XYZ file of C-alpha atoms in Angstrom:
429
model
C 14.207 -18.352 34.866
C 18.066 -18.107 34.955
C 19.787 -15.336 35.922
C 23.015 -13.912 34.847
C 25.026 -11.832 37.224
C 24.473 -8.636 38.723
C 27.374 -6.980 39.324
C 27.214 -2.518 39.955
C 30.099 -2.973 36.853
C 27.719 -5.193 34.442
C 24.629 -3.273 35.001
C 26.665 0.394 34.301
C 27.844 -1.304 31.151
C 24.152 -2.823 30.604
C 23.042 1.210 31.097
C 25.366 2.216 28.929
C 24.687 0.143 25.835
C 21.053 0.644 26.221
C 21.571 4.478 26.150
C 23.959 4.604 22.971
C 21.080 1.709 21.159
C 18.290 4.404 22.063
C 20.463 7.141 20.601
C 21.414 5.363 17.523
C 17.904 4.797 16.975
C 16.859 8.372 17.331
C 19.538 9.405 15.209
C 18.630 6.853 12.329
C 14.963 7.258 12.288
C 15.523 11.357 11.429
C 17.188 10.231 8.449
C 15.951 9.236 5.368
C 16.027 5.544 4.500
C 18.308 4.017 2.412
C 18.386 1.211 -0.140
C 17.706 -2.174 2.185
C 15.855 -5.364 2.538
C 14.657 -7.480 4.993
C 15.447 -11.026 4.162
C 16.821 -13.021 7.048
C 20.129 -14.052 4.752
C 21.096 -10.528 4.355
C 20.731 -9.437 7.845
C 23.501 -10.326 9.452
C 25.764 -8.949 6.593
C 23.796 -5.910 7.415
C 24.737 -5.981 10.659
C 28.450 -6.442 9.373
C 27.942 -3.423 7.177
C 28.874 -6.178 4.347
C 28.354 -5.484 0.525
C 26.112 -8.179 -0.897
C 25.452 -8.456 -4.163
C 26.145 -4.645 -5.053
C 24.098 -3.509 -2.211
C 25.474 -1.566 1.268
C 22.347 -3.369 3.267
C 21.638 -1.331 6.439
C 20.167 -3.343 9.292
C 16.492 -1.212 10.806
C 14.711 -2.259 13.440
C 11.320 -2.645 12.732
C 9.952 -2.166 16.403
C 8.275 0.906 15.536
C 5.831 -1.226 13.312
C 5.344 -3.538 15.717
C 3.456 -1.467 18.229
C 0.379 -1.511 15.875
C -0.831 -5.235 15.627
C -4.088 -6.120 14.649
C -3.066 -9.202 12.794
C -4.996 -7.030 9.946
C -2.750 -6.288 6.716
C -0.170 -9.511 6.751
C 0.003 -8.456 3.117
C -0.673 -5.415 0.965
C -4.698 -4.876 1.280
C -6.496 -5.595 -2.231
C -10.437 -4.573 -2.924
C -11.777 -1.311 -4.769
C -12.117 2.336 -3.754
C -15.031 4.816 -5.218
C -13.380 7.785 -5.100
C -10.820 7.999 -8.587
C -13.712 7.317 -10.726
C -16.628 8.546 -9.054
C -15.736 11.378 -6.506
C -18.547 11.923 -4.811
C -20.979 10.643 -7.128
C -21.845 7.465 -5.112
C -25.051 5.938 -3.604
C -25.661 2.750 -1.793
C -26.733 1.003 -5.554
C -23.642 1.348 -6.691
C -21.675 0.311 -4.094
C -23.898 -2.915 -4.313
C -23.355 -3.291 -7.786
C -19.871 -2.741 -7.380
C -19.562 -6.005 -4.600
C -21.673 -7.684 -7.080
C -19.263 -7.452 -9.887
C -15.861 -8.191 -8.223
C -17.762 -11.505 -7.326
C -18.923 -11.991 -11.102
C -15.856 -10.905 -12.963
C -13.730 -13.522 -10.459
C -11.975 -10.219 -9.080
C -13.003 -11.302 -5.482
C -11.459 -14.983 -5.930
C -8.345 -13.426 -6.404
C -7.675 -11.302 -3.453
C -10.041 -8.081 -4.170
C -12.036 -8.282 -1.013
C -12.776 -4.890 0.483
C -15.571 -2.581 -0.976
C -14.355 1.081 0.148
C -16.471 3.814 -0.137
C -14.877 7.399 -0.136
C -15.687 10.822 0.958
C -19.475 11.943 0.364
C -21.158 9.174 2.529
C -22.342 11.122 5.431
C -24.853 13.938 6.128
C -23.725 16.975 6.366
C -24.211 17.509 9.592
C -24.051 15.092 12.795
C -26.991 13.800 14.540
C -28.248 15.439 18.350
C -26.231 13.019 19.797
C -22.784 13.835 17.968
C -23.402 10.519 15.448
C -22.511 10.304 11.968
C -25.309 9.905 9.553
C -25.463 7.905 6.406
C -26.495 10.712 3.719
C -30.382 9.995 3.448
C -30.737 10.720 -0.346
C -27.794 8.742 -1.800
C -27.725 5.839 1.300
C -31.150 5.370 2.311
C -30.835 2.401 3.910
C -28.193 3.217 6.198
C -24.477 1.984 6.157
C -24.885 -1.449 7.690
C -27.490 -2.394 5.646
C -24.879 -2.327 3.027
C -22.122 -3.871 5.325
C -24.442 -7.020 5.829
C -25.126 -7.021 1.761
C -21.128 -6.750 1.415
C -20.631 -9.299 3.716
C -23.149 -11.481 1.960
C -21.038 -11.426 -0.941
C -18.063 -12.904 1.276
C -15.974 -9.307 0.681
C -15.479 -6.394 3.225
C -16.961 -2.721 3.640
C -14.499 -0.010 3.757
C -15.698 3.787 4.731
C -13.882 7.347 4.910
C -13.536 9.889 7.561
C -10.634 12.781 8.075
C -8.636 13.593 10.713
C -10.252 17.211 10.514
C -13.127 19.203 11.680
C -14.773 18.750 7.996
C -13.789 15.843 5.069
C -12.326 17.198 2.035
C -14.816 17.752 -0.027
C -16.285 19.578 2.643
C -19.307 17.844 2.482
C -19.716 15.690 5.685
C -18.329 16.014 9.125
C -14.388 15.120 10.067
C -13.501 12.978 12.670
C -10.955 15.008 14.950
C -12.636 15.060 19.051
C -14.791 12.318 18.190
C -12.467 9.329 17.266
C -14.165 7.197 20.097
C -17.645 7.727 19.343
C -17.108 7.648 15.209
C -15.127 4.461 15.456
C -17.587 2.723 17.958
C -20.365 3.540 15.208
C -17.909 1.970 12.145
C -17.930 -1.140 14.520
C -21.388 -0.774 15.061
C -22.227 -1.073 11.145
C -19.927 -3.683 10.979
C -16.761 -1.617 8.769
C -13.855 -3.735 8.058
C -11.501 -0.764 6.757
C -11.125 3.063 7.354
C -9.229 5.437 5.071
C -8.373 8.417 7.495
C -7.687 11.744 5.475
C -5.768 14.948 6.623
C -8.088 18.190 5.486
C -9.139 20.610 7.559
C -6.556 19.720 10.748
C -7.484 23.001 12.407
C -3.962 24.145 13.348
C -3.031 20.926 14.931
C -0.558 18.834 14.902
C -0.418 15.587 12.502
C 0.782 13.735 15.520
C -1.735 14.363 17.557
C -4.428 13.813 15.113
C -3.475 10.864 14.280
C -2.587 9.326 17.519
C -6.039 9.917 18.696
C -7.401 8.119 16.094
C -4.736 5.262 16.449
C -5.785 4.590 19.978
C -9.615 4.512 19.405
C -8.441 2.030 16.236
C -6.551 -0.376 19.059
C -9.299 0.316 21.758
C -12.519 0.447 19.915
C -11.960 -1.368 16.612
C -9.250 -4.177 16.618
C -10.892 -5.391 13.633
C -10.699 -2.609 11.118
C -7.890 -2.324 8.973
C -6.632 1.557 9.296
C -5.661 3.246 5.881
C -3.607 6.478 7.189
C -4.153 9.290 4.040
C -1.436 11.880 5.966
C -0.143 12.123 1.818
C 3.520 11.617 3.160
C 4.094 15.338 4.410
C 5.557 14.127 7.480
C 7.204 11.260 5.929
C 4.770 9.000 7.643
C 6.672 5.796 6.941
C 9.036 6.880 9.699
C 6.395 6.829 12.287
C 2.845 5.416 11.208
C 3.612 2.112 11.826
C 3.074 2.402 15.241
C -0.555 3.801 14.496
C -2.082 1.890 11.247
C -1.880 -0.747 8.660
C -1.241 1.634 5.648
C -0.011 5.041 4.945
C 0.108 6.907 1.855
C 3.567 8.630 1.030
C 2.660 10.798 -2.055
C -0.121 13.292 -2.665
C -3.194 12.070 -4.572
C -2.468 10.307 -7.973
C -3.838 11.492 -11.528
C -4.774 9.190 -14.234
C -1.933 10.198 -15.963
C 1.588 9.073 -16.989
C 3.636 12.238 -15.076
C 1.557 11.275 -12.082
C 1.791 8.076 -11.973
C 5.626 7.836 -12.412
C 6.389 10.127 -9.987
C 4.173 8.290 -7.371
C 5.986 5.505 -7.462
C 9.295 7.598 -7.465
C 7.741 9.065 -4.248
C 6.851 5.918 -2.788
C 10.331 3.944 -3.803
C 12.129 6.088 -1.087
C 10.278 4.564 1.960
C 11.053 0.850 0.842
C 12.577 -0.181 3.538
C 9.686 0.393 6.211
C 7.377 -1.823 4.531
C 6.145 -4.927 5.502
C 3.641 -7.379 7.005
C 1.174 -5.590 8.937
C 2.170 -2.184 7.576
C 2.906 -1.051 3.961
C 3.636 1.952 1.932
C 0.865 3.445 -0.090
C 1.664 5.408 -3.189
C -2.489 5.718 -3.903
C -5.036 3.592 -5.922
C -5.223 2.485 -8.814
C -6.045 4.128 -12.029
C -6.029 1.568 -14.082
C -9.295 1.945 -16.642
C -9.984 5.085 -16.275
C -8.838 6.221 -19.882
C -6.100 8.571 -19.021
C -2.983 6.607 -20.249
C -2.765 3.919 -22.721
C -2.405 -0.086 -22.250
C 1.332 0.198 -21.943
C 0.874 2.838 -19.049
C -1.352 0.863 -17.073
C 0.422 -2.863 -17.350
C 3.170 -0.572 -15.643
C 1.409 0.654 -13.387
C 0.339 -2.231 -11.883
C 3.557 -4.209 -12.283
C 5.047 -1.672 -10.520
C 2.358 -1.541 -7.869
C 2.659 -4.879 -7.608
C 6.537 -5.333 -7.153
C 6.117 -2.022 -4.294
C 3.636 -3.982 -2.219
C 1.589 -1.299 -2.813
C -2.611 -1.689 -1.911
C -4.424 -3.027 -5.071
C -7.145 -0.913 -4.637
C -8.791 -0.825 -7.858
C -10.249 3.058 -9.099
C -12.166 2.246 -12.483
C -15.860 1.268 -12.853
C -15.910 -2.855 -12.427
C -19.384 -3.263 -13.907
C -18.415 -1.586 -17.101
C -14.684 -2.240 -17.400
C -13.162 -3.321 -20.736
C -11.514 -6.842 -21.211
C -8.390 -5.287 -21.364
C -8.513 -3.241 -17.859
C -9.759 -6.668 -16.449
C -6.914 -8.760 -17.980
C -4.388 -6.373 -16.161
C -6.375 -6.327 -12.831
C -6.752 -10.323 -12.907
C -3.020 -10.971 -13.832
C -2.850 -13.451 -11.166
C 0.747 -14.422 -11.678
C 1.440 -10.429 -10.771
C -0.794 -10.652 -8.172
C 1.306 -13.107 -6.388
C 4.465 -10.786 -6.477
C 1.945 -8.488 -4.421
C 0.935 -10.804 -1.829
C 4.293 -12.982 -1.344
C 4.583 -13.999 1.987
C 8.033 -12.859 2.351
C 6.320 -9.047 2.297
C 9.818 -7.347 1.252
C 9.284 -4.041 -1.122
C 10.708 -4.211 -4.197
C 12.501 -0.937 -5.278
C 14.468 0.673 -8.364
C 17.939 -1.285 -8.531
C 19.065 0.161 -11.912
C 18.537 3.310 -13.835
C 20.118 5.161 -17.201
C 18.147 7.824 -18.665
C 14.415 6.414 -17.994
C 15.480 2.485 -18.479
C 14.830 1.283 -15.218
C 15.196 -1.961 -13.554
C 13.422 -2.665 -10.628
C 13.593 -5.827 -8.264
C 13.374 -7.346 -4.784
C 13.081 -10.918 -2.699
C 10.325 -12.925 -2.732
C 9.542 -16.108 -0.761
C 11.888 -19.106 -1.074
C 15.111 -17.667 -2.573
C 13.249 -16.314 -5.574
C 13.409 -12.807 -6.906
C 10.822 -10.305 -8.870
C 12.067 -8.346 -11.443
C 10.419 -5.616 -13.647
C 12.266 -4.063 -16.752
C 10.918 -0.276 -17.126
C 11.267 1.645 -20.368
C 10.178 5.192 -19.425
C 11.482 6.206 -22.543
C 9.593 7.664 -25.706
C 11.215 5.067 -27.819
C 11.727 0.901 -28.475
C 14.563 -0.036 -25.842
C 16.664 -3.285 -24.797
C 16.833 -3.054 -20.826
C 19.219 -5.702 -19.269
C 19.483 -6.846 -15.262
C 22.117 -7.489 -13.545
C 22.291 -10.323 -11.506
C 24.438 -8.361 -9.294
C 21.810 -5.297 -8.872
C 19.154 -8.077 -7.902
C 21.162 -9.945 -5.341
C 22.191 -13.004 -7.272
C 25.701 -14.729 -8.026
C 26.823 -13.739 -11.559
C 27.004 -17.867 -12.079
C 23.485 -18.602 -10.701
C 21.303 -19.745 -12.905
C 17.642 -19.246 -13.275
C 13.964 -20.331 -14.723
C 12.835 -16.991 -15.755
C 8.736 -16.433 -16.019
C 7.495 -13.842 -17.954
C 4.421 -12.457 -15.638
C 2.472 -11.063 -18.770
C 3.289 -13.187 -21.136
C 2.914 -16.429 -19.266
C 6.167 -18.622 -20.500
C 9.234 -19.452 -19.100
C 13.348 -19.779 -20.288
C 16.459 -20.167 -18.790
C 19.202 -17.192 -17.820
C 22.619 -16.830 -16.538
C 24.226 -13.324 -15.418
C 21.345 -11.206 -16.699
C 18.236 -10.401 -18.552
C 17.349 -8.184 -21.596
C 14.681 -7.737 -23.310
C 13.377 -5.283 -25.866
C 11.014 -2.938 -24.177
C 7.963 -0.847 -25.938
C 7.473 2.661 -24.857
C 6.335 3.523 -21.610
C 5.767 -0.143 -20.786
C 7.416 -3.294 -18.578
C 8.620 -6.803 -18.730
C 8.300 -8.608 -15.855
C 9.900 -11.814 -14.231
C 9.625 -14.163 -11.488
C 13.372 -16.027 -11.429
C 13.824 -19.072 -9.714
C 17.683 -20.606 -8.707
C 18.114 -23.374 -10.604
């Protein structure tokens, strides 16, 4: 290897610039994040502290992510979770049922591959040698029985434990001083996925909590994708990286429109610290549950979607209607989700609830989503310059939900129904 000089005067200097890097990373991690992406073209202007497009882009190392790799999570994580519909009314049949009907309804061929059950799973109490134990009454047959089933199917088991001294339903055992031994049994069974929740903490410190889990995740179980659930109290996106694959930033959603907006509110302020290997998690989906109307829930998952949020579906799959399974099995908005450029979309444009929200997606193309969060019939219009294109480019629009395509220069309107979206894949001409 070559080797430069080593003068006392180079490495002082060397010393130096090291020591003012470290402190400018210090002092930009306290802050909140700003508007940013992470596209290679706009880094250097970043860098330059260049206006492009109508944006101030602020370069941010993404080191901090880096430190957890498990090659787990390249893009947002897609399956089903039991807990929005069900709580803890679960059992091992359902959960089978449930693996049985992503594979039936196609849901599985198009990216929903984890089966995660929630909270309620466990015993109440842990065996005489410290073990978890698969609740006998509701999972008989033990927990990787029903991994092997899962696996059968060609999806993946996800299971639940807190970074407490009891879950938060309080009926099963937390995790906290026994990360080692409960992550050697989710190997054991053959888990693909943990959600780790924060009741119960006992005084102590998120940090620690959740580093000790973290290090039994990198030691112990390499191959399970870890779901942090710290609700974004201590603004996890600036640190969890380092530790997981997810982490939530809001508290728990409702299946309502108030909760569901301000979610993704919530969740838009972290952009910038999301991306392969490690995403922002504004909570599941609640699309199908019956709580807000067809309009509500084709936002919800556009947005979602655009976010690089988890598609973790929250409804009942065996039962759900055809329109709850047209929205989940919009494949076209799917692939905003999962493009391999993995840069979170965020709100570009907003007057009085008309919203426009956008970001990069692989090979020069960008995602847009017009948002009427109004009680009333609106006409939204983007601007090419609040989604990073010339004012002269022009574009193939595609309408995601309505499947056809046209041609636009400058911007796009469109007439938007209350409380729902429009949204557009547009490719340079």
């Amino acid at each position: 290897m070559a080797r430069g000089p080593s003068t006392p005067s180079l490495l002082l200097a060397l010393l130096v610039a090291a020591a003012a890097a470290a402190a400018a990373t210090a002092s930009e991690a306290s802050r909140a994040p700003a508007v940013g992406n992470w596209t290679e073209e706009l880094r250097g202007a970043a860098r330059r502290g260049r206006h492009v497009h109508g944006y101030a882009w602020r370069s941010r190392s993404r080191s901090r992510r880096r430190a957890f790799e498990n090659g787990l999570g390249r893009t947002p994580q897609m399956g089903w979770n039991s807990w929005n519909h069900f709580g803890c009314g679960i059992n091992e049949d359902l959960i089978k049922q449930t693996a049985d009907a992503l594979v039936n309804t196609g849901l599985a061929k198009l990216g929903y591959e984890y089966v995660n059950i929630d909270d309620c799973w466990a015993e109440s109490d842990r065996d005489y040698q410290g073990n978890f134990v698969a609740n006998r009454q509701t999972f008989p047959s033990g927990i990787k029985a029903l991994a092997d089933y899962v696996h059968a199917k060609g999806l993946k088991l996800g299971i639940y434990s807190d970074a407490g001294t009891r879950t938060c339903s309080q009926k099963m055992p937390g995790s906290l001083d026994h990360e080692e031994q409960d992550v050697k049994t989710f190997s054991s069974w053959g888990i693909d996925y943990l959600k780790y929740d924060n009741c119960n903490d006992a005084g102590r410190s998120v940090m620690e909590r959740y580093t000790k889990m973290s290090n039994a995740m990198k030691t112990y179980g390499k191959s399970i994708f870890f779901s942090l659930c710290e609700w974004g109290r201590e603004n996890p996106a600036t640190w969890a990286g380092s530790m997981g694959n997810s982490w939530r930033t809001t508290d728990d959603i409702a299946d309502n429109w108030g909760s569901m907006t301000s979610r993704a509110d919530q969740n838009d302020r972290w952009a910038s610290y999301a991306g392969p290997g490690g995403w922002n998690d504004p909570d599941m989906l609640e699309v199908g549950n019956g709580g807000m109307s067809e309009a509500e829930y084709r936002s919800h998952f556009s947005i979602w979607a655009l976010a690089k949020a988890p598609l973790l579906i929250g409804c009942d799959v065996r039962s759900m209607s055809q329109q709850t399974k047209d929205i989940l099995s919009n494949w076209e908005v799917i692939a905003v989700n999962q493009d391999s450029l993995g840069v979170q979309g965020k709100k570009v444009q907003s007057n009085n609830g008309l919203e426009v929200w956008a970001g990069p997606l692989s090979n020069n193309r960008k995602a847009v989503v017009l948002w009427n969060r109004q009680g009333y019939q609106a006409t939204i219009t983007a601007q090419w310059s609040s989604i990073g294109l010339a004012s002269s480019t022009a574009v193939t629009a595609r309408d995601l939900w309505a499947h056809s395509s046209f041609s636009a220069q400058g911007q796009l309107s469109a007439s938007v129904a209350p409380h729902d979206c429009k949204m557009y894949v547009l490719t340079p001409k």
